[in-house]
């Protein structure tokens, strides 16, 4: 799994002209699933996201987690995170998981993240044409890959 985690002041996702989900302070997470991913990847990534300390403490140092600031999370499926661009200029999506793999893992990630956070996690709609808006705070952007844990 690959995740792009952005600390935001606010974020929203719109589908067909209607806002599907919106959040205030927290994370906008773009999540890509590849063919080799399993529930172990889900569990590892949820722990890392919940424990990530990128919110400012009283001294202005990034030392607080999403739990400590009471933040919200919006998760958007993003198969393009597995684009291969080695040949030519048109990306290949061969590494991105098929729907029968990616949908259950995406849903498990969102459900487990919601449980760990103790509140609902906002989502987009898998496979939909989504318009995502965000105000990146910092900017702070962290990329994680469950196949590169070191």
mmCIF file of C-alpha atoms in Angstrom:
data_model
loop_
_atom_site.group_PDB
_atom_site.id
_atom_site.type_symbol
_atom_site.label_atom_id
_atom_site.label_comp_id
_atom_site.label_asym_id
_atom_site.label_seq_id
_atom_site.Cartn_x
_atom_site.Cartn_y
_atom_site.Cartn_z
ATOM 1 C CA UNK A 1 0.000 0.000 0.000
ATOM 2 C CA UNK A 2 1.120 3.506 -0.682
ATOM 3 C CA UNK A 3 -0.210 6.528 1.138
ATOM 4 C CA UNK A 4 0.332 10.227 0.685
ATOM 5 C CA UNK A 5 -0.587 11.828 3.995
ATOM 6 C CA UNK A 6 -1.140 15.567 4.010
ATOM 7 C CA UNK A 7 -1.692 17.578 7.175
ATOM 8 C CA UNK A 8 -4.588 19.861 6.367
ATOM 9 C CA UNK A 9 -6.543 22.705 7.881
ATOM 10 C CA UNK A 10 -9.514 21.460 5.855
ATOM 11 C CA UNK A 11 -10.274 19.095 2.988
ATOM 12 C CA UNK A 12 -13.275 17.861 1.038
ATOM 13 C CA UNK A 13 -14.230 15.538 -1.787
ATOM 14 C CA UNK A 14 -16.969 16.340 -4.285
ATOM 15 C CA UNK A 15 -18.601 13.791 -6.595
ATOM 16 C CA UNK A 16 -21.040 14.829 -9.292
ATOM 17 C CA UNK A 17 -21.286 18.336 -7.858
ATOM 18 C CA UNK A 18 -22.179 17.108 -4.342
ATOM 19 C CA UNK A 19 -19.815 17.211 -1.372
ATOM 20 C CA UNK A 20 -19.441 13.579 -0.245
ATOM 21 C CA UNK A 21 -17.226 14.300 2.764
ATOM 22 C CA UNK A 22 -15.397 17.183 4.364
ATOM 23 C CA UNK A 23 -13.090 17.569 7.358
ATOM 24 C CA UNK A 24 -11.418 20.276 9.386
ATOM 25 C CA UNK A 25 -7.952 19.930 10.902
ATOM 26 C CA UNK A 26 -6.427 16.523 10.272
ATOM 27 C CA UNK A 27 -5.178 14.363 7.405
ATOM 28 C CA UNK A 28 -6.114 13.975 3.795
ATOM 29 C CA UNK A 29 -4.823 10.533 2.826
ATOM 30 C CA UNK A 30 -4.487 9.390 -0.776
ATOM 31 C CA UNK A 31 -4.327 5.575 -0.677
ATOM 32 C CA UNK A 32 -3.112 3.215 -3.389
ATOM 33 C CA UNK A 33 -3.379 -0.568 -3.205
ATOM 34 C CA UNK A 34 -1.196 -2.986 -5.179
ATOM 35 C CA UNK A 35 -1.717 -6.661 -6.046
ATOM 36 C CA UNK A 36 0.598 -7.922 -3.262
ATOM 37 C CA UNK A 37 -1.099 -6.024 -0.417
ATOM 38 C CA UNK A 38 -2.767 -7.862 2.470
ATOM 39 C CA UNK A 39 -4.504 -7.076 5.748
ATOM 40 C CA UNK A 40 -1.035 -6.980 7.350
ATOM 41 C CA UNK A 41 -0.310 -3.911 5.212
ATOM 42 C CA UNK A 42 -3.596 -2.378 6.389
ATOM 43 C CA UNK A 43 -2.734 -2.955 10.049
ATOM 44 C CA UNK A 44 0.818 -1.577 9.721
ATOM 45 C CA UNK A 45 -0.336 1.540 7.873
ATOM 46 C CA UNK A 46 -3.155 2.283 10.339
ATOM 47 C CA UNK A 47 -0.679 2.108 13.249
ATOM 48 C CA UNK A 48 1.747 4.435 11.474
ATOM 49 C CA UNK A 49 -0.933 6.985 10.559
ATOM 50 C CA UNK A 50 -2.399 7.075 14.076
ATOM 51 C CA UNK A 51 1.029 7.367 15.693
ATOM 52 C CA UNK A 52 2.515 9.888 13.252
ATOM 53 C CA UNK A 53 3.543 13.022 15.167
ATOM 54 C CA UNK A 54 3.316 15.965 12.772
ATOM 55 C CA UNK A 55 1.032 18.368 14.630
ATOM 56 C CA UNK A 56 2.573 21.242 16.563
ATOM 57 C CA UNK A 57 2.870 21.207 20.339
ATOM 58 C CA UNK A 58 2.798 24.347 22.533
ATOM 59 C CA UNK A 59 6.361 25.200 21.462
ATOM 60 C CA UNK A 60 5.554 24.931 17.754
ATOM 61 C CA UNK A 61 7.420 21.620 17.366
ATOM 62 C CA UNK A 62 5.809 18.794 15.346
ATOM 63 C CA UNK A 63 5.365 16.469 18.298
ATOM 64 C CA UNK A 64 1.642 15.631 18.514
ATOM 65 C CA UNK A 65 -0.397 12.890 16.859
ATOM 66 C CA UNK A 66 -3.804 13.088 15.210
ATOM 67 C CA UNK A 67 -5.245 11.583 18.406
ATOM 68 C CA UNK A 68 -3.737 14.315 20.579
ATOM 69 C CA UNK A 69 -5.200 17.124 18.483
ATOM 70 C CA UNK A 70 -8.596 15.467 17.996
ATOM 71 C CA UNK A 71 -8.133 15.651 14.225
ATOM 72 C CA UNK A 72 -10.217 14.213 11.432
ATOM 73 C CA UNK A 73 -9.250 12.059 8.452
ATOM 74 C CA UNK A 74 -10.415 11.921 4.842
ATOM 75 C CA UNK A 75 -9.260 8.916 2.767
ATOM 76 C CA UNK A 76 -9.362 8.953 -1.033
ATOM 77 C CA UNK A 77 -8.615 5.883 -3.172
ATOM 78 C CA UNK A 78 -5.782 6.671 -5.585
ATOM 79 C CA UNK A 79 -4.690 3.854 -7.909
ATOM 80 C CA UNK A 80 -2.386 6.275 -9.746
ATOM 81 C CA UNK A 81 0.066 6.078 -6.824
ATOM 82 C CA UNK A 82 1.240 2.845 -8.477
ATOM 83 C CA UNK A 83 1.903 4.418 -11.866
ATOM 84 C CA UNK A 84 4.908 3.080 -13.746
ATOM 85 C CA UNK A 85 6.573 5.763 -15.847
ATOM 86 C CA UNK A 86 9.752 3.950 -16.909
ATOM 87 C CA UNK A 87 8.758 3.484 -20.564
ATOM 88 C CA UNK A 88 7.511 6.410 -22.614
ATOM 89 C CA UNK A 89 5.288 9.181 -21.370
ATOM 90 C CA UNK A 90 2.018 7.355 -20.794
ATOM 91 C CA UNK A 91 1.939 5.792 -17.310
ATOM 92 C CA UNK A 92 1.102 2.137 -16.844
ATOM 93 C CA UNK A 93 -1.171 1.029 -14.017
ATOM 94 C CA UNK A 94 -0.216 -2.669 -14.015
ATOM 95 C CA UNK A 95 0.921 -2.654 -10.359
ATOM 96 C CA UNK A 96 -2.359 -1.220 -9.080
ATOM 97 C CA UNK A 97 -4.611 -3.903 -7.617
ATOM 98 C CA UNK A 98 -7.746 -5.090 -9.362
ATOM 99 C CA UNK A 99 -11.059 -4.097 -7.769
ATOM 100 C CA UNK A 100 -11.581 -7.476 -6.102
ATOM 101 C CA UNK A 101 -8.361 -6.881 -4.133
ATOM 102 C CA UNK A 102 -8.288 -3.118 -3.756
ATOM 103 C CA UNK A 103 -11.880 -2.446 -2.702
ATOM 104 C CA UNK A 104 -11.886 -4.778 0.346
ATOM 105 C CA UNK A 105 -8.433 -3.546 1.459
ATOM 106 C CA UNK A 106 -9.432 0.111 1.001
ATOM 107 C CA UNK A 107 -12.609 -0.494 3.006
ATOM 108 C CA UNK A 108 -10.669 -2.367 5.707
ATOM 109 C CA UNK A 109 -8.156 0.478 5.946
ATOM 110 C CA UNK A 110 -10.953 3.044 6.366
ATOM 111 C CA UNK A 111 -12.827 0.904 8.922
ATOM 112 C CA UNK A 112 -9.711 0.113 10.975
ATOM 113 C CA UNK A 113 -8.590 3.739 10.842
ATOM 114 C CA UNK A 114 -12.029 4.896 12.003
ATOM 115 C CA UNK A 115 -11.943 2.426 14.895
ATOM 116 C CA UNK A 116 -8.429 3.502 15.927
ATOM 117 C CA UNK A 117 -9.346 7.185 15.634
ATOM 118 C CA UNK A 118 -12.573 6.731 17.583
ATOM 119 C CA UNK A 119 -14.689 8.593 15.049
ATOM 120 C CA UNK A 120 -15.881 8.185 11.466
ATOM 121 C CA UNK A 121 -13.353 8.649 8.674
ATOM 122 C CA UNK A 122 -14.522 10.536 5.597
ATOM 123 C CA UNK A 123 -14.176 8.778 2.263
ATOM 124 C CA UNK A 124 -14.559 9.353 -1.392
ATOM 125 C CA UNK A 125 -16.216 6.820 -3.663
ATOM 126 C CA UNK A 126 -14.066 4.050 -5.051
ATOM 127 C CA UNK A 127 -13.640 4.432 -8.817
ATOM 128 C CA UNK A 128 -15.601 7.698 -9.058
ATOM 129 C CA UNK A 129 -14.466 10.918 -10.722
ATOM 130 C CA UNK A 130 -13.705 12.928 -7.594
ATOM 131 C CA UNK A 131 -12.774 16.552 -7.064
ATOM 132 C CA UNK A 132 -10.567 16.858 -3.994
ATOM 133 C CA UNK A 133 -9.901 20.197 -2.340
ATOM 134 C CA UNK A 134 -7.512 20.795 0.527
ATOM 135 C CA UNK A 135 -5.650 23.458 2.407
ATOM 136 C CA UNK A 136 -2.305 21.824 3.180
ATOM 137 C CA UNK A 137 -1.081 23.034 6.571
ATOM 138 C CA UNK A 138 2.655 23.671 6.678
ATOM 139 C CA UNK A 139 2.877 22.271 4.044
ATOM 140 C CA UNK A 140 3.364 18.849 5.607
ATOM 141 C CA UNK A 141 3.243 15.858 3.263
ATOM 142 C CA UNK A 142 4.460 12.365 4.201
ATOM 143 C CA UNK A 143 4.689 9.423 1.795
ATOM 144 C CA UNK A 144 4.495 5.876 3.169
ATOM 145 C CA UNK A 145 4.864 2.535 1.444
ATOM 146 C CA UNK A 146 4.153 -0.686 3.316
ATOM 147 C CA UNK A 147 6.737 -2.461 1.165
ATOM 148 C CA UNK A 148 9.440 -0.034 2.351
ATOM 149 C CA UNK A 149 9.098 -0.016 6.146
ATOM 150 C CA UNK A 150 12.682 0.991 6.932
#
